[in-house]
PDB file of C-alpha atoms and ligand atoms in Angstrom:
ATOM      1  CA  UNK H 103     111.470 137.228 103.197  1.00 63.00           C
ATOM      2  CA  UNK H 104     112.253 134.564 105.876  1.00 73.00           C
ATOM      3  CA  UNK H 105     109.045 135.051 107.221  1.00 76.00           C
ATOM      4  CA  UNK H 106     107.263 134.048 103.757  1.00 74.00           C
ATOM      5  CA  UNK H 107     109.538 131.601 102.846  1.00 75.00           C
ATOM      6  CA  UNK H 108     108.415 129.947 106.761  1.00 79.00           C
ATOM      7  CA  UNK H 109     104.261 130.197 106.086  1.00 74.00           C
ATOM      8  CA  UNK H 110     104.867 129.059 102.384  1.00 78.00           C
ATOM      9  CA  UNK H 111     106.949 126.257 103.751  1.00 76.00           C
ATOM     10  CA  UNK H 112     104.337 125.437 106.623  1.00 74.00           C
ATOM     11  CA  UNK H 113     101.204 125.309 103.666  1.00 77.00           C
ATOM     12  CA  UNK H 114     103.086 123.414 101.364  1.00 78.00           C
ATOM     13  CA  UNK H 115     103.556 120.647 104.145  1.00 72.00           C
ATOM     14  CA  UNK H 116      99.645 120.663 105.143  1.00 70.00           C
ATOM     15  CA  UNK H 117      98.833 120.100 101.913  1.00 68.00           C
ATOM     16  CA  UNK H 118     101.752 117.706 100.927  1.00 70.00           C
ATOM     17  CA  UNK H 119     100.361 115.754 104.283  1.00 66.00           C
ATOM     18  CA  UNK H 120      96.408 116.168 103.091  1.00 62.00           C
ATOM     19  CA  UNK H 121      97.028 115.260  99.843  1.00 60.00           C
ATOM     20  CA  UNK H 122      99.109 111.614 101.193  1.00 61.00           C
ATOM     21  CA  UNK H 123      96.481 110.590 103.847  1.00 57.00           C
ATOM     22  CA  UNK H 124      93.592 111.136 101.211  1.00 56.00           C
ATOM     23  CA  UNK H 125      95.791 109.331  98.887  1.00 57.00           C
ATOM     24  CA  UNK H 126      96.575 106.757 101.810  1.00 56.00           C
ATOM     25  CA  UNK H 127      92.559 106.551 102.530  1.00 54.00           C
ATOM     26  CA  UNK H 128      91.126 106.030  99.586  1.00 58.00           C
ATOM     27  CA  UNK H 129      94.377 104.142  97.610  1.00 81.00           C
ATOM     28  CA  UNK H 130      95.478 101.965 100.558  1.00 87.00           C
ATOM     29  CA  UNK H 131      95.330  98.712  98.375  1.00 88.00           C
ATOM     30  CA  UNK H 132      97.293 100.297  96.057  1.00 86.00           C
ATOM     31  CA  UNK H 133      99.925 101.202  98.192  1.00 87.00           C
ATOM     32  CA  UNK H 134     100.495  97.504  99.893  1.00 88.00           C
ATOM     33  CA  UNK H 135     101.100  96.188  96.291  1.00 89.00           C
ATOM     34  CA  UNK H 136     103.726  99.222  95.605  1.00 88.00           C
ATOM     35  CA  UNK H 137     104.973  97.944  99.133  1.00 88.00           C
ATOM     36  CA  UNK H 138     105.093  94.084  98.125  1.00 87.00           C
ATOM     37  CA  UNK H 139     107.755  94.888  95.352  1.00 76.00           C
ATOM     38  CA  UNK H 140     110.440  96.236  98.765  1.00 77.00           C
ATOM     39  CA  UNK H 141     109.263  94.173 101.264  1.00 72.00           C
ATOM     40  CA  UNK H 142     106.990  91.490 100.477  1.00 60.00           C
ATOM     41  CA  UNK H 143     104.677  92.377 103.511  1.00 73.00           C
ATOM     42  CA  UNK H 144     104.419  88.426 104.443  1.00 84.00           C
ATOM     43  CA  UNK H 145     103.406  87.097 100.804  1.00 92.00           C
ATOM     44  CA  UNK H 146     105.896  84.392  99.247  1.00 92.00           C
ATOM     45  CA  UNK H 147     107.838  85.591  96.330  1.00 93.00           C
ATOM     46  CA  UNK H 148     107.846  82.301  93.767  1.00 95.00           C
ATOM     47  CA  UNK H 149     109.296  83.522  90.572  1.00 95.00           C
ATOM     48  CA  UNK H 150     110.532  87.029  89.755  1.00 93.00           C
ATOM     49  CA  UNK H 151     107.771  89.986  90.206  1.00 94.00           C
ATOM     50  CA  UNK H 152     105.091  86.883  91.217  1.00 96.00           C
ATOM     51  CA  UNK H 153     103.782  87.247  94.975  1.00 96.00           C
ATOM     52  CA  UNK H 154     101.711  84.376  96.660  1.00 96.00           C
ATOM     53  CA  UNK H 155      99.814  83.595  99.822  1.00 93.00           C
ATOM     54  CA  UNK H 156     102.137  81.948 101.996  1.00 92.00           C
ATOM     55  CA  UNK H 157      99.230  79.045 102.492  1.00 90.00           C
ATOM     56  CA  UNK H 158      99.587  77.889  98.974  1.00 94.00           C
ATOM     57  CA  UNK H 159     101.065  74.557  98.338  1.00 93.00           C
ATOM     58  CA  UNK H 160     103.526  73.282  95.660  1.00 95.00           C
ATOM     59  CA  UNK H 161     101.189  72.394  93.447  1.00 96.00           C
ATOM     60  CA  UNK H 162      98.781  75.203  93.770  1.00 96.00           C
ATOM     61  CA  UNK H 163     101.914  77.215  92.803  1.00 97.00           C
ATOM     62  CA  UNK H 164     103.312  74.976  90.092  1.00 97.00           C
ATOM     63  CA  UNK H 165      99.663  75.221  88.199  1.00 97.00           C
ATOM     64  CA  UNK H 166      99.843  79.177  89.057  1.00 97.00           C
ATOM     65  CA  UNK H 167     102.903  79.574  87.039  1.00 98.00           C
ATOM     66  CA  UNK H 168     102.285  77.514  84.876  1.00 98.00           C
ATOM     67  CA  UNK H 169      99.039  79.151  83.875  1.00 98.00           C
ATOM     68  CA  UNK H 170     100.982  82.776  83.912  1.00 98.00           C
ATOM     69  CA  UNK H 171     103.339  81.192  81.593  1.00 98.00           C
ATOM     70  CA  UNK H 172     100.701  80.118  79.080  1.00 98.00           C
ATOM     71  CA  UNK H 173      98.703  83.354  79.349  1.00 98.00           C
ATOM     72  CA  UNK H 174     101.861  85.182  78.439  1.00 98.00           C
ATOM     73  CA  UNK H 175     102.368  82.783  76.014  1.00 98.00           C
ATOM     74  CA  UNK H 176      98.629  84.096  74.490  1.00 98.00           C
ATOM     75  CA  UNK H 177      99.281  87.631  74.902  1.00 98.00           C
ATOM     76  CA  UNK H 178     102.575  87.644  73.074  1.00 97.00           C
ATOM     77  CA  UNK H 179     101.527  85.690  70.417  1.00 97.00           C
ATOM     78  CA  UNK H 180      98.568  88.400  69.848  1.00 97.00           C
ATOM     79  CA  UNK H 181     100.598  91.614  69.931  1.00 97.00           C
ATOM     80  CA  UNK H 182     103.928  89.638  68.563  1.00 96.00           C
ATOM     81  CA  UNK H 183     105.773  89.859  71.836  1.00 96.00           C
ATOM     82  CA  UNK H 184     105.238  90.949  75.639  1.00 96.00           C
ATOM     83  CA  UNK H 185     106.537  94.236  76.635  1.00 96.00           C
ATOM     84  CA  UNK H 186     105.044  94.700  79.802  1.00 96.00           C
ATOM     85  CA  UNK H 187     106.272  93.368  83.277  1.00 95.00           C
ATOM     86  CA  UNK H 188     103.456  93.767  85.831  1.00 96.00           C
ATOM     87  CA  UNK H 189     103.855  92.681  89.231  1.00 96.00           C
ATOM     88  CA  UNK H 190     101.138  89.608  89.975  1.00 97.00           C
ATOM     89  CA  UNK H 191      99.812  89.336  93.143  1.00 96.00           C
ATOM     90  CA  UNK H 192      98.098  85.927  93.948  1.00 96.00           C
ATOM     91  CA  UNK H 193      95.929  84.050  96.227  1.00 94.00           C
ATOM     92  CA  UNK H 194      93.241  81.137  97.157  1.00 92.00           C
ATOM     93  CA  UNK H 195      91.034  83.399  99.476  1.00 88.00           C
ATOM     94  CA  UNK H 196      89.251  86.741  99.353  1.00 86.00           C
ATOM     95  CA  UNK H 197      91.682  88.063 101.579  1.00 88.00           C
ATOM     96  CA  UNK H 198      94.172  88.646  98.790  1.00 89.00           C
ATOM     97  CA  UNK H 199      91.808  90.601  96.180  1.00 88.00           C
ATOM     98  CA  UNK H 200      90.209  92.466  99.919  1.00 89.00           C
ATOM     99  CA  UNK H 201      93.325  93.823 100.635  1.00 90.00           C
ATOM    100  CA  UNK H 202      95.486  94.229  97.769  1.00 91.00           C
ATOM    101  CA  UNK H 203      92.905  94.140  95.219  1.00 88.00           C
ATOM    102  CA  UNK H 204      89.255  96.547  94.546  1.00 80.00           C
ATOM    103  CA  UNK H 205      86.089  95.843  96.053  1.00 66.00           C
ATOM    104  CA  UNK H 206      84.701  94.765  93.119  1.00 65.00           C
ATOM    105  CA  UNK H 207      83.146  91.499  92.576  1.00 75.00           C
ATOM    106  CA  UNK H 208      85.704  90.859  89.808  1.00 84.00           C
ATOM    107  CA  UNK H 209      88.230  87.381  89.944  1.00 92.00           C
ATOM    108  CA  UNK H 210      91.331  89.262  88.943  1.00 94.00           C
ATOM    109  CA  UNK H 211      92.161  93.078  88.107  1.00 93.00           C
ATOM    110  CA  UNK H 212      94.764  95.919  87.886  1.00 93.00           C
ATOM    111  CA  UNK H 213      96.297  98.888  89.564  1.00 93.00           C
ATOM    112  CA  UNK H 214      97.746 100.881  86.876  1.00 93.00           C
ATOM    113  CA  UNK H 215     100.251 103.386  88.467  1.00 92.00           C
ATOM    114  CA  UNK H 216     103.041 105.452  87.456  1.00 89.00           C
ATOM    115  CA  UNK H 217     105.074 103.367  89.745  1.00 89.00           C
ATOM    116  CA  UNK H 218     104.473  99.645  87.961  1.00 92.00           C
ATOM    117  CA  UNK H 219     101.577  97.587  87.152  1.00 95.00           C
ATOM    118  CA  UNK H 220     100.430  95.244  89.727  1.00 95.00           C
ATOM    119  CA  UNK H 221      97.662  92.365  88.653  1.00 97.00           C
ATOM    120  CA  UNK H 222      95.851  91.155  91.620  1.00 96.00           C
ATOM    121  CA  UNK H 223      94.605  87.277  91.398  1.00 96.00           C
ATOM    122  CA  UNK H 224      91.545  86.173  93.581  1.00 94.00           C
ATOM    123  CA  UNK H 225      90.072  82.675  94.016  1.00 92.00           C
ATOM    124  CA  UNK H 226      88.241  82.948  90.817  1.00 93.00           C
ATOM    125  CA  UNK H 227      91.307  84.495  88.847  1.00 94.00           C
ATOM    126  CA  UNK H 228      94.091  82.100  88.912  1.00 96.00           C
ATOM    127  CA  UNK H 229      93.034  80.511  85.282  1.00 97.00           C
ATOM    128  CA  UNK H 230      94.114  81.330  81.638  1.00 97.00           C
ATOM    129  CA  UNK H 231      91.454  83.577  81.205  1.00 97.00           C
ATOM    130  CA  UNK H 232      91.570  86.010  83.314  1.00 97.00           C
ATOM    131  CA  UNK H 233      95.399  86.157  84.079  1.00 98.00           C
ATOM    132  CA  UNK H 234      95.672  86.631  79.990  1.00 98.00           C
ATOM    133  CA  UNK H 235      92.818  89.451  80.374  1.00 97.00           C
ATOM    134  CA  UNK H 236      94.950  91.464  83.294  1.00 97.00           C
ATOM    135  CA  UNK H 237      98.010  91.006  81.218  1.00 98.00           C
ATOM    136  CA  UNK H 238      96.357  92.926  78.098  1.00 98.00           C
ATOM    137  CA  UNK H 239      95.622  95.549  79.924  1.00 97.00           C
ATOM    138  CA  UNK H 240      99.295  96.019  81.699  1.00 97.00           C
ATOM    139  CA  UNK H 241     100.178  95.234  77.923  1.00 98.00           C
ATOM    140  CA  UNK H 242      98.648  98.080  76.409  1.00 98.00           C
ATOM    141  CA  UNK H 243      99.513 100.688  79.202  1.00 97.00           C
ATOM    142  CA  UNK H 244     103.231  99.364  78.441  1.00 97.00           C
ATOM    143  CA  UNK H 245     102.443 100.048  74.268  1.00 97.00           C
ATOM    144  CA  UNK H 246     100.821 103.526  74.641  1.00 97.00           C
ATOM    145  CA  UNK H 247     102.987 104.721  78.046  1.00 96.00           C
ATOM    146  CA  UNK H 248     100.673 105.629  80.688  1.00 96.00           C
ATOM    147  CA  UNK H 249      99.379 109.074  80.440  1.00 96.00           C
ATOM    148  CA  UNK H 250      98.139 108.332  77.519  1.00 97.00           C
ATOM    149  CA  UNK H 251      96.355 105.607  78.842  1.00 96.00           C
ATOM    150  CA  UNK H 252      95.007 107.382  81.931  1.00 95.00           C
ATOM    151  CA  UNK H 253      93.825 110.358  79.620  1.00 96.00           C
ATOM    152  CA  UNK H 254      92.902 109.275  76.469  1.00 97.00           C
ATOM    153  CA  UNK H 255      92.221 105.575  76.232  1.00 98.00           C
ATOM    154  CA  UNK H 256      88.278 104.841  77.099  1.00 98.00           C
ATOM    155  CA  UNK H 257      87.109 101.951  79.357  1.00 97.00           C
ATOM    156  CA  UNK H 258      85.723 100.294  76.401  1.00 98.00           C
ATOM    157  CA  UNK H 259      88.607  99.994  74.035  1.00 98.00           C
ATOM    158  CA  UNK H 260      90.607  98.630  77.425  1.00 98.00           C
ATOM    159  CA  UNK H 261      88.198  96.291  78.354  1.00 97.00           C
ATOM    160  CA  UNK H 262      87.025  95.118  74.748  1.00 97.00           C
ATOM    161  CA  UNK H 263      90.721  94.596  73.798  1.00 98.00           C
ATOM    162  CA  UNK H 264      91.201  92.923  77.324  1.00 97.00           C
ATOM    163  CA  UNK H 265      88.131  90.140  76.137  1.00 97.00           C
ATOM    164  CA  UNK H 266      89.832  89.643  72.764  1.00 97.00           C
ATOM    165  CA  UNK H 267      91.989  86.927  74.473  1.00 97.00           C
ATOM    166  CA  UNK H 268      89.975  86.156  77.379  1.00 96.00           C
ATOM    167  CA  UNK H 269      87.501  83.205  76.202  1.00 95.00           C
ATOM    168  CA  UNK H 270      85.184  83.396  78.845  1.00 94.00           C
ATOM    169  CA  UNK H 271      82.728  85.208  75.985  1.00 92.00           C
ATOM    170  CA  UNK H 272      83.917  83.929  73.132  1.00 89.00           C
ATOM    171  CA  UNK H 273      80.447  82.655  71.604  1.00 89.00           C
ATOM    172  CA  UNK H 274      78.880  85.377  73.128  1.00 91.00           C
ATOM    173  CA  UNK H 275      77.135  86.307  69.961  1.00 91.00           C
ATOM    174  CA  UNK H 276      73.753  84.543  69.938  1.00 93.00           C
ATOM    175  CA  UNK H 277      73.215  85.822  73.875  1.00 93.00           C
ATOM    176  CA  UNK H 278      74.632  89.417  73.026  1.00 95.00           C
ATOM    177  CA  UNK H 279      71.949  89.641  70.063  1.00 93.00           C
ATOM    178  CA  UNK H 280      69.255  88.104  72.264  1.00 93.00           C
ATOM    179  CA  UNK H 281      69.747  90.662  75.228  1.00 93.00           C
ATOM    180  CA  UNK H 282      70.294  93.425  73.109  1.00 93.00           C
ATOM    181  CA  UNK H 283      67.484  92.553  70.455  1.00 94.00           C
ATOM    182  CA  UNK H 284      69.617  92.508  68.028  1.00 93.00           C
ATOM    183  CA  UNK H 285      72.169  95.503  68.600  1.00 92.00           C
ATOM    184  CA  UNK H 286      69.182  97.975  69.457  1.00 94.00           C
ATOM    185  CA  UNK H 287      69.391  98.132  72.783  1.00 93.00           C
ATOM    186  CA  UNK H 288      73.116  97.907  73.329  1.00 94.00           C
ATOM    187  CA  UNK H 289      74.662 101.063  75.007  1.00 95.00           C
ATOM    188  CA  UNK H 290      76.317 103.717  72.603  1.00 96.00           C
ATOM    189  CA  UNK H 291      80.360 103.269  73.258  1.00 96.00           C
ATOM    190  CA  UNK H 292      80.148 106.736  74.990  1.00 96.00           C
ATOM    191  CA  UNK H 293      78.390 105.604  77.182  1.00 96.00           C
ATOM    192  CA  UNK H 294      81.185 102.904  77.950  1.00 97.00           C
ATOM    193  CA  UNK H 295      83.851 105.413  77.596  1.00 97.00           C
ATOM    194  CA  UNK H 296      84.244 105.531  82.042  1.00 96.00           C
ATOM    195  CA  UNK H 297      84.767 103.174  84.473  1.00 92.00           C
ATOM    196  CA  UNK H 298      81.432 104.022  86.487  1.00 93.00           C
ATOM    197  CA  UNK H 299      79.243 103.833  83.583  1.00 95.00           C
ATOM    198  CA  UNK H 300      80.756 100.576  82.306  1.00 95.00           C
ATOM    199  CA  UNK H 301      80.292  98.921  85.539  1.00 93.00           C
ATOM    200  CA  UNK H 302      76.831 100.166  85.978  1.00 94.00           C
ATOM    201  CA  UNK H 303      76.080  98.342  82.449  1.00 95.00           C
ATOM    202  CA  UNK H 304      77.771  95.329  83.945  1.00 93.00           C
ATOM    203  CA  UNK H 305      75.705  95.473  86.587  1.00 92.00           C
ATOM    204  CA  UNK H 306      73.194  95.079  84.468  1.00 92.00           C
ATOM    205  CA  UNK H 307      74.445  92.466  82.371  1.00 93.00           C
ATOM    206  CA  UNK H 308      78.595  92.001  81.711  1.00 93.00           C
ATOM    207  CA  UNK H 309      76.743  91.274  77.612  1.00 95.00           C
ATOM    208  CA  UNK H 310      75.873  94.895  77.113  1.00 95.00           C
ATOM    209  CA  UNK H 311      79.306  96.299  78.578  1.00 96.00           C
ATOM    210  CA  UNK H 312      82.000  93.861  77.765  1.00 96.00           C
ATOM    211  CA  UNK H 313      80.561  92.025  74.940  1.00 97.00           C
ATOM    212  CA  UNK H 314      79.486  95.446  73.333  1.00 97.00           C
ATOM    213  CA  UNK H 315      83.225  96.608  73.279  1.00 97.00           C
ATOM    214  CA  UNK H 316      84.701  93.485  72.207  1.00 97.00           C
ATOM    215  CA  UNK H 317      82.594  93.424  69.765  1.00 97.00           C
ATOM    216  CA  UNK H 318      83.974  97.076  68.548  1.00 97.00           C
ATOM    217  CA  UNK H 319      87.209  96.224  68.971  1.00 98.00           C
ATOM    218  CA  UNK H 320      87.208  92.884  67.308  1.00 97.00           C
ATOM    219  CA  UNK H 321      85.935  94.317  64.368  1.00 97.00           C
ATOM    220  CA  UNK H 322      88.838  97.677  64.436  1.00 98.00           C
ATOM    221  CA  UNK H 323      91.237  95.021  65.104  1.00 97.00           C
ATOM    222  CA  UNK H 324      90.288  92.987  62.063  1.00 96.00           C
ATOM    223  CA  UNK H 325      90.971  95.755  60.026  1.00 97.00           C
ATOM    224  CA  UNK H 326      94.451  97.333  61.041  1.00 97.00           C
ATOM    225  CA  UNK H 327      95.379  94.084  62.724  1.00 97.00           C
ATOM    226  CA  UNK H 328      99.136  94.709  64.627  1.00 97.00           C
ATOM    227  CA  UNK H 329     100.405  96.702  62.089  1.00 97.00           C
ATOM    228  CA  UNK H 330      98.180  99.462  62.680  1.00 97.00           C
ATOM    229  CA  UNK H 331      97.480  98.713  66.571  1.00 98.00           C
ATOM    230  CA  UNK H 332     101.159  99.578  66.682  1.00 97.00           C
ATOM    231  CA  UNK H 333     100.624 102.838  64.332  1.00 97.00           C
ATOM    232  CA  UNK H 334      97.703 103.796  66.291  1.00 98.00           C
ATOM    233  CA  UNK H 335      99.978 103.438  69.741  1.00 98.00           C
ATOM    234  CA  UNK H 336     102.495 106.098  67.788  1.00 97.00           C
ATOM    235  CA  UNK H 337      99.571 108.121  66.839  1.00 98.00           C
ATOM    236  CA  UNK H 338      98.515 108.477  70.887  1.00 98.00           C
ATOM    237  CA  UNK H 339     102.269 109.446  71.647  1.00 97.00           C
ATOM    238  CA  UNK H 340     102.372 111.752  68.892  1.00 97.00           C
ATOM    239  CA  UNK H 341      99.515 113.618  70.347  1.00 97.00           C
ATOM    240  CA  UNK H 342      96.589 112.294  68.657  1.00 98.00           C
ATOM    241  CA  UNK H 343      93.246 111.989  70.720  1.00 98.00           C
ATOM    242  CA  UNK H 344      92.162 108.695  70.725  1.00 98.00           C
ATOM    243  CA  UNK H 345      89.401 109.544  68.430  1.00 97.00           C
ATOM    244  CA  UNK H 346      91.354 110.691  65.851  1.00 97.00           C
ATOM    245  CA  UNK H 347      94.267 107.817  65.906  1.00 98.00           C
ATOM    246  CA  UNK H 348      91.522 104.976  65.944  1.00 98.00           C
ATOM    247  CA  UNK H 349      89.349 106.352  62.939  1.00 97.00           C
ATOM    248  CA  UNK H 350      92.885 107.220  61.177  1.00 96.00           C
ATOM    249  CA  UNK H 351      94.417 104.000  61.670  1.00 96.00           C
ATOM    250  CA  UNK H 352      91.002 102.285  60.515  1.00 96.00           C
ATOM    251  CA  UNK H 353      90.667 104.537  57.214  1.00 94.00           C
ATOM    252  CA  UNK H 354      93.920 104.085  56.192  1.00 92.00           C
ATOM    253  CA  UNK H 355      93.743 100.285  56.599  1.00 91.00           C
ATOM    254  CA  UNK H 356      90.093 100.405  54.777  1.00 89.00           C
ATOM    255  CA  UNK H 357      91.053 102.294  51.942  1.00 72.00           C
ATOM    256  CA  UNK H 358      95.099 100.916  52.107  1.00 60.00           C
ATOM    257  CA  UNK H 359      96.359 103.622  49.148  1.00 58.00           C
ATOM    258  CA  UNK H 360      95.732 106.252  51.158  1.00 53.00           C
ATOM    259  CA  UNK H 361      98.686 107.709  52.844  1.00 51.00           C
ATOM    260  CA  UNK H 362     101.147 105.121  51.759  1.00 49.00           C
TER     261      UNK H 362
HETATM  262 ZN1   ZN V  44      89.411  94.212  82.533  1.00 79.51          ZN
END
């Protein structure tokens, strides 16, 4: 019995020790923004949960927070109030979004964890725009709790609902219905429903994968509006696939005597 309790002991630990170095390979990023919330590994903390490049100035830092103020200001007057508390990371170089952030070409973006939220500001993402675009999605992973968000939200209803108050493409229309010839060539939303194949639309054009599911979720959200954003949420933690709560939430807002 000791015996087996020893070799089931000794596996456990190789794989417990696999399992973290993989994690440690491939997530590293990841784990020096869980780190920055302890330590601060060098970056400046200016206001609570808000992490800067030490070589920022006053008044690169002043406009920062001011412009994280503002964006918060957007987001909560969208979804009523802010519920969310993301840790920002933020910085004038590369370096910040190369090692704390994705290699993606992308000004700002998100590690959604079990741990916290952490929003990761490049060079290009210290504006209204995109800090209010990272804050919907830590916004909506605070609304729906995160497993549901990690196994039943898809990339487009993130991203589209992300665009909603980031005005980089708001009068997209006239391009969207030029490069799509008018809607027919525009990808099917399941084919926007993972990360890969959204970005490999982007690649192509950022009109046929964000613009496509703004477009979609503009047009939900004109229909339930917060009322049923919030009864959709419920639906998700109630065990509803996303399928179902979206279409529900939309009928019963369509045809409003139903179900009331
Ligand atoms: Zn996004």
């Amino acid at each position: 019995m000791k015996k087996l309790f020893k070799v089931a002991f000794f596996y456990s630990f190789i794989v417990i020790t696999t399992i973290s170095v993989a994690y440690g390979i491939f997530f590293i990023n990841q784990i020096r923004c869980i780190m920055v919330s302890y330590s601060g590994t060098g970056l400046r903390e200016v206001d609570n949960g808000i992490y800067v490049d030490p070589e920022m100035d006053d008044i690169e830092v002043q406009l920062l927070l001011l412009n994280i103020e503002q964006s918060r200001d957007r987001v909560s007057l969208f979804f009523d109030s802010i519920t969310a508390s993301p840790t920002i990371i933020a910085g004038p170089s590369k370096d910040i979004m190369k090692k704390y952030g994705a290699n993606l070409r992308s000004p700002g973006m998100n590690h959604i964890t079990f741990l916290g939220t952490y929003i990761v500001l490049g060079p290009g993402g210290l504006n209204r725009d995109v800090i209010s675009h990272e804050l919907v999605h830590s916004e909506l992973v605070s609304r729906v709790g995160w497993v549901n968000r990690e196994t039943k939200i898809p990339t487009w209803f993130d991203e589209g609902l992300a665009l909603m108050l980031d005005y980089r493409y708001a009068n997209s229309d006239a391009m969207w219905m030029m490069l799509t010839s008018n809607g027919k060539n525009a990808p099917e939303l399941p084919e926007l429903a993972n990360m890969h194949d959204f970005m490999r639309y982007t690649e192509k054009s950022p009109f046929f994968s964000y613009v496509t599911s703004m477009r979609e979720v503009s047009r939900w959200w004109n229909i339930v509006g917060l009322e049923g954003f919030n009864e959709f949420s419920e639906l998700l933690k109630q065990g509803y696939s996303f399928e179902e709560a979206y279409q529900m939430t939309e009928s019963r807002y369509t045809f409003p005597d139903v179900g009331k």
